[in-house]
């Protein structure tokens, strides 16, 4: 019987080879090991990127299709004339907006007693510009009208734009009647009151006539939602104290009498001299004039007729007395 050890010898040789390779690996330098690790990491990253690319392939195809469509549309767009588009826009604007705008503008212009204003809508590079001329198309508003009249036209434009857009945001007016005569200031007050019926409106003014125009609009309409405030000076640095005028009127005989008494004490004090005395005298003379007017208004006429108010209460004429 012959003993066959071939397989065992081959297994032993393979083990010897494997162990030899392991020994070789153990003898490799740290640099060689790091290099192999880095190579394996790069291979791994490459496989990860390829996998992501494969997953995103439908999105990439969609992107290329969109890019192709955009290029085709740009090519079609280049064949259109910009003037043609502007003309079409102008025609659409005339049929949809312009006629209504003219009608509303004319209504507000009549309210403010403004006439001979021509509007022209000029299309330009995709925009519609609004030009205003007076009577003849050769003259601009700024060339013919005074500063006050131009402000009135601007108010008409503002009211028209707000109406057209349905804009109900709050509006702030800062002395809107400077450079305006008292008649036009009254029409401006009436317009501002009408705007306040649909939105919050805040008005600052130094013009007492304009203040009472606004007050009279609210009083005539019996509108109690509006509030009126006044600022009383408290020092020479133009600082003031804000208080609500619940009646709407800025002063009455009792209030002006209190002011005059306080001013009398201030003027007669030893601390009041020089420039301060001069300013105090100017102020007291102004208040004395108001006091004289209120004496006639409240004392003699019993408030049947009041300053800054258009109406006379004829039903109370019998209450007028011969003495104060």
Short mmCIF file of N, CA, C and O in Angstrom, two decimals, residues 89-162:
data_model
loop_
_atom_site.label_atom_id
_atom_site.label_comp_id
_atom_site.label_asym_id
_atom_site.label_seq_id
_atom_site.Cartn_x
_atom_site.Cartn_y
_atom_site.Cartn_z
N UNK A 89 -49.14 95.93 -26.32
CA UNK A 89 -49.36 96.33 -24.93
C UNK A 89 -50.15 97.63 -24.87
O UNK A 89 -51.06 97.79 -24.06
N UNK A 90 -49.80 98.58 -25.75
CA UNK A 90 -50.49 99.85 -25.77
C UNK A 90 -51.96 99.67 -26.12
O UNK A 90 -52.84 100.29 -25.50
N UNK A 91 -52.25 98.82 -27.09
CA UNK A 91 -53.64 98.57 -27.49
C UNK A 91 -54.43 97.94 -26.34
O UNK A 91 -55.58 98.32 -26.07
N UNK A 92 -53.80 96.97 -25.67
CA UNK A 92 -54.47 96.33 -24.54
C UNK A 92 -54.71 97.32 -23.42
O UNK A 92 -55.77 97.33 -22.78
N UNK A 93 -53.72 98.19 -23.14
CA UNK A 93 -53.85 99.18 -22.07
C UNK A 93 -54.99 100.15 -22.39
O UNK A 93 -55.79 100.51 -21.51
N UNK A 94 -55.08 100.57 -23.64
CA UNK A 94 -56.14 101.52 -24.03
C UNK A 94 -57.52 100.91 -23.84
O UNK A 94 -58.43 101.56 -23.33
N UNK A 95 -57.66 99.66 -24.24
CA UNK A 95 -58.98 99.03 -24.18
C UNK A 95 -59.38 98.63 -22.78
O UNK A 95 -60.57 98.60 -22.44
N UNK A 96 -58.41 98.33 -21.92
CA UNK A 96 -58.73 97.81 -20.59
C UNK A 96 -58.63 98.89 -19.51
O UNK A 96 -59.50 99.01 -18.65
N UNK A 97 -57.57 99.70 -19.53
CA UNK A 97 -57.27 100.58 -18.41
C UNK A 97 -57.47 102.06 -18.74
O UNK A 97 -58.07 102.80 -17.96
N UNK A 98 -56.99 102.48 -19.89
CA UNK A 98 -56.86 103.91 -20.16
C UNK A 98 -58.18 104.66 -20.07
O UNK A 98 -58.26 105.72 -19.45
N UNK A 99 -59.24 104.12 -20.69
CA UNK A 99 -60.53 104.82 -20.69
C UNK A 99 -61.05 105.03 -19.27
O UNK A 99 -61.52 106.12 -18.91
N UNK A 100 -60.94 104.00 -18.43
CA UNK A 100 -61.39 104.10 -17.05
C UNK A 100 -60.53 105.10 -16.27
O UNK A 100 -61.03 105.85 -15.43
N UNK A 101 -59.23 105.10 -16.57
CA UNK A 101 -58.32 106.02 -15.88
C UNK A 101 -58.69 107.46 -16.21
O UNK A 101 -58.75 108.33 -15.31
N UNK A 102 -58.95 107.76 -17.49
CA UNK A 102 -59.36 109.10 -17.89
C UNK A 102 -60.60 109.55 -17.13
O UNK A 102 -60.69 110.68 -16.64
N UNK A 103 -61.57 108.66 -17.03
CA UNK A 103 -62.84 109.00 -16.38
C UNK A 103 -62.64 109.33 -14.91
O UNK A 103 -63.17 110.33 -14.41
N UNK A 104 -61.88 108.50 -14.21
CA UNK A 104 -61.64 108.73 -12.78
C UNK A 104 -60.80 109.98 -12.58
O UNK A 104 -61.06 110.80 -11.67
N UNK A 105 -59.77 110.17 -13.42
CA UNK A 105 -58.90 111.35 -13.32
C UNK A 105 -59.73 112.63 -13.50
O UNK A 105 -59.58 113.59 -12.73
N UNK A 106 -60.59 112.65 -14.51
CA UNK A 106 -61.41 113.84 -14.76
C UNK A 106 -62.35 114.13 -13.58
O UNK A 106 -62.59 115.30 -13.26
N UNK A 107 -62.87 113.08 -12.96
CA UNK A 107 -63.77 113.29 -11.82
C UNK A 107 -63.04 113.98 -10.67
O UNK A 107 -63.53 114.96 -10.10
N UNK A 108 -61.87 113.46 -10.32
CA UNK A 108 -61.11 114.07 -9.22
C UNK A 108 -60.63 115.48 -9.61
O UNK A 108 -60.55 116.36 -8.76
N UNK A 109 -60.28 115.67 -10.88
CA UNK A 109 -59.85 117.00 -11.33
C UNK A 109 -60.98 118.01 -11.18
O UNK A 109 -60.76 119.16 -10.78
N UNK A 110 -62.19 117.60 -11.49
CA UNK A 110 -63.34 118.49 -11.30
C UNK A 110 -63.57 118.80 -9.82
O UNK A 110 -63.91 119.94 -9.46
N UNK A 111 -63.36 117.79 -8.96
CA UNK A 111 -63.52 118.02 -7.52
C UNK A 111 -62.54 119.09 -7.02
O UNK A 111 -62.87 119.87 -6.13
N UNK A 112 -61.32 119.09 -7.58
CA UNK A 112 -60.31 120.06 -7.17
C UNK A 112 -60.31 121.30 -8.05
O UNK A 112 -59.39 122.13 -7.95
N UNK A 113 -61.31 121.40 -8.94
CA UNK A 113 -61.46 122.57 -9.81
C UNK A 113 -60.23 122.80 -10.68
O UNK A 113 -59.72 123.92 -10.82
N UNK A 114 -59.73 121.70 -11.26
CA UNK A 114 -58.61 121.76 -12.19
C UNK A 114 -59.14 121.46 -13.59
O UNK A 114 -59.85 120.49 -13.80
N UNK A 115 -58.79 122.31 -14.55
CA UNK A 115 -59.28 122.11 -15.90
C UNK A 115 -58.13 122.20 -16.90
O UNK A 115 -57.01 122.60 -16.55
N UNK A 116 -58.43 121.80 -18.12
CA UNK A 116 -57.49 121.90 -19.25
C UNK A 116 -56.24 121.04 -19.05
O UNK A 116 -55.16 121.38 -19.51
N UNK A 117 -56.39 119.92 -18.35
CA UNK A 117 -55.28 118.99 -18.21
C UNK A 117 -55.48 117.84 -19.19
O UNK A 117 -56.51 117.17 -19.17
N UNK A 118 -54.51 117.63 -20.05
CA UNK A 118 -54.57 116.53 -21.01
C UNK A 118 -53.60 115.44 -20.59
O UNK A 118 -52.45 115.73 -20.23
N UNK A 119 -54.06 114.21 -20.62
CA UNK A 119 -53.21 113.06 -20.31
C UNK A 119 -52.85 112.34 -21.59
O UNK A 119 -53.67 112.20 -22.50
N UNK A 120 -51.62 111.85 -21.66
CA UNK A 120 -51.19 111.06 -22.80
C UNK A 120 -50.36 109.89 -22.28
O UNK A 120 -49.39 110.08 -21.55
N UNK A 121 -50.75 108.69 -22.66
CA UNK A 121 -50.02 107.49 -22.26
C UNK A 121 -49.09 107.09 -23.39
O UNK A 121 -49.55 106.78 -24.50
N UNK A 122 -47.80 107.12 -23.12
CA UNK A 122 -46.80 106.86 -24.15
C UNK A 122 -46.10 105.54 -23.88
O UNK A 122 -45.38 105.41 -22.88
N UNK A 123 -46.26 104.53 -24.76
CA UNK A 123 -45.53 103.27 -24.59
C UNK A 123 -44.07 103.45 -24.96
O UNK A 123 -43.73 104.08 -25.96
N UNK A 124 -43.20 102.89 -24.12
CA UNK A 124 -41.77 103.01 -24.38
C UNK A 124 -41.03 101.83 -23.77
O UNK A 124 -41.02 101.66 -22.55
N UNK A 125 -40.46 101.01 -24.63
CA UNK A 125 -39.65 99.86 -24.20
C UNK A 125 -40.37 99.02 -23.17
O UNK A 125 -39.86 98.72 -22.08
N UNK A 126 -41.59 98.64 -23.49
CA UNK A 126 -42.33 97.74 -22.61
C UNK A 126 -42.97 98.42 -21.42
O UNK A 126 -43.59 97.79 -20.59
N UNK A 127 -42.80 99.76 -21.30
CA UNK A 127 -43.40 100.49 -20.19
C UNK A 127 -44.41 101.49 -20.74
O UNK A 127 -44.35 101.89 -21.90
N UNK A 128 -45.33 101.91 -19.88
CA UNK A 128 -46.31 102.92 -20.28
C UNK A 128 -46.07 104.17 -19.44
O UNK A 128 -46.29 104.16 -18.23
N UNK A 129 -45.60 105.22 -20.08
CA UNK A 129 -45.32 106.47 -19.38
C UNK A 129 -46.53 107.39 -19.48
O UNK A 129 -47.20 107.46 -20.51
N UNK A 130 -46.81 108.13 -18.41
CA UNK A 130 -47.96 109.01 -18.36
C UNK A 130 -47.48 110.45 -18.39
O UNK A 130 -46.79 110.92 -17.50
N UNK A 131 -47.82 111.17 -19.45
CA UNK A 131 -47.43 112.57 -19.60
C UNK A 131 -48.65 113.46 -19.41
O UNK A 131 -49.76 113.13 -19.83
N UNK A 132 -48.41 114.64 -18.79
CA UNK A 132 -49.49 115.59 -18.55
C UNK A 132 -49.16 116.90 -19.26
O UNK A 132 -48.03 117.40 -19.15
N UNK A 133 -50.13 117.46 -19.96
CA UNK A 133 -49.95 118.74 -20.62
C UNK A 133 -51.14 119.63 -20.30
O UNK A 133 -52.20 119.17 -19.89
N UNK A 134 -50.95 120.95 -20.51
CA UNK A 134 -51.98 121.94 -20.22
C UNK A 134 -52.52 122.47 -21.54
O UNK A 134 -51.78 123.07 -22.32
N UNK A 135 -53.83 122.26 -21.77
CA UNK A 135 -54.52 122.76 -22.96
C UNK A 135 -53.83 122.32 -24.24
O UNK A 135 -54.28 121.42 -24.93
N UNK A 136 -52.74 122.96 -24.58
CA UNK A 136 -51.99 122.57 -25.77
C UNK A 136 -51.00 121.48 -25.41
O UNK A 136 -50.42 121.46 -24.32
N UNK A 137 -50.78 120.56 -26.31
CA UNK A 137 -49.86 119.45 -26.06
C UNK A 137 -48.41 119.91 -26.05
O UNK A 137 -47.51 119.14 -25.76
N UNK A 138 -48.19 121.18 -26.37
CA UNK A 138 -46.82 121.68 -26.45
C UNK A 138 -46.25 122.05 -25.08
O UNK A 138 -45.04 122.19 -24.93
N UNK A 139 -47.11 122.24 -24.09
CA UNK A 139 -46.65 122.74 -22.81
C UNK A 139 -46.87 121.73 -21.70
O UNK A 139 -47.96 121.17 -21.56
N UNK A 140 -45.83 121.52 -20.92
CA UNK A 140 -45.93 120.63 -19.77
C UNK A 140 -46.58 121.37 -18.60
O UNK A 140 -46.59 122.60 -18.55
N UNK A 141 -47.09 120.58 -17.65
CA UNK A 141 -47.70 121.16 -16.45
C UNK A 141 -46.71 122.06 -15.71
O UNK A 141 -47.06 123.15 -15.24
N UNK A 142 -45.47 121.61 -15.60
CA UNK A 142 -44.44 122.36 -14.86
C UNK A 142 -44.08 123.68 -15.54
O UNK A 142 -43.52 124.58 -14.90
N UNK A 143 -44.40 123.83 -16.84
CA UNK A 143 -44.06 125.06 -17.55
C UNK A 143 -45.14 126.13 -17.42
O UNK A 143 -44.87 127.31 -17.59
N UNK A 144 -46.36 125.73 -17.12
CA UNK A 144 -47.49 126.66 -17.12
C UNK A 144 -48.04 126.90 -15.72
O UNK A 144 -48.29 128.03 -15.31
N UNK A 145 -48.21 125.83 -14.95
CA UNK A 145 -48.92 125.93 -13.68
C UNK A 145 -48.00 126.37 -12.54
O UNK A 145 -46.79 126.12 -12.56
N UNK A 146 -48.62 127.00 -11.55
CA UNK A 146 -47.89 127.38 -10.34
C UNK A 146 -47.58 126.14 -9.51
O UNK A 146 -48.08 125.05 -9.78
N UNK A 147 -46.77 126.33 -8.47
CA UNK A 147 -46.40 125.21 -7.61
C UNK A 147 -47.64 124.62 -6.93
O UNK A 147 -47.80 123.40 -6.81
N UNK A 148 -48.54 125.51 -6.50
CA UNK A 148 -49.77 125.04 -5.85
C UNK A 148 -50.64 124.23 -6.79
O UNK A 148 -51.19 123.20 -6.42
N UNK A 149 -50.78 124.70 -8.04
CA UNK A 149 -51.59 123.98 -9.02
C UNK A 149 -50.97 122.63 -9.35
O UNK A 149 -51.68 121.63 -9.53
N UNK A 150 -49.65 122.58 -9.43
CA UNK A 150 -48.98 121.30 -9.69
C UNK A 150 -49.22 120.32 -8.55
O UNK A 150 -49.39 119.11 -8.78
N UNK A 151 -49.25 120.82 -7.32
CA UNK A 151 -49.54 119.94 -6.18
C UNK A 151 -50.96 119.41 -6.26
O UNK A 151 -51.23 118.25 -5.93
N UNK A 152 -51.87 120.26 -6.72
CA UNK A 152 -53.26 119.82 -6.86
C UNK A 152 -53.37 118.72 -7.92
O UNK A 152 -54.09 117.73 -7.73
N UNK A 153 -52.64 118.87 -9.02
CA UNK A 153 -52.63 117.83 -10.06
C UNK A 153 -52.04 116.54 -9.50
O UNK A 153 -52.54 115.44 -9.78
N UNK A 154 -50.99 116.66 -8.70
CA UNK A 154 -50.38 115.47 -8.09
C UNK A 154 -51.37 114.76 -7.17
O UNK A 154 -51.41 113.53 -7.12
N UNK A 155 -52.20 115.55 -6.45
CA UNK A 155 -53.23 114.94 -5.59
C UNK A 155 -54.27 114.20 -6.42
O UNK A 155 -54.73 113.12 -6.04
N UNK A 156 -54.61 114.77 -7.57
CA UNK A 156 -55.56 114.09 -8.46
C UNK A 156 -54.97 112.77 -8.95
O UNK A 156 -55.66 111.74 -8.97
N UNK A 157 -53.71 112.78 -9.33
CA UNK A 157 -53.06 111.55 -9.78
C UNK A 157 -53.02 110.51 -8.67
O UNK A 157 -53.26 109.32 -8.90
N UNK A 158 -52.68 110.96 -7.45
CA UNK A 158 -52.63 110.03 -6.32
C UNK A 158 -53.99 109.39 -6.09
O UNK A 158 -54.09 108.15 -5.96
N UNK A 159 -55.03 110.20 -6.04
CA UNK A 159 -56.38 109.67 -5.80
C UNK A 159 -56.80 108.71 -6.93
O UNK A 159 -57.42 107.67 -6.67
N UNK A 160 -56.43 109.05 -8.17
CA UNK A 160 -56.78 108.19 -9.30
C UNK A 160 -56.05 106.85 -9.22
O UNK A 160 -56.65 105.79 -9.42
N UNK A 161 -54.76 106.90 -8.92
CA UNK A 161 -53.98 105.66 -8.82
C UNK A 161 -54.50 104.76 -7.70
O UNK A 161 -54.61 103.54 -7.87
N UNK A 162 -54.82 105.36 -6.55
CA UNK A 162 -55.33 104.57 -5.43
C UNK A 162 -56.65 103.91 -5.80
O UNK A 162 -56.90 102.75 -5.46
#
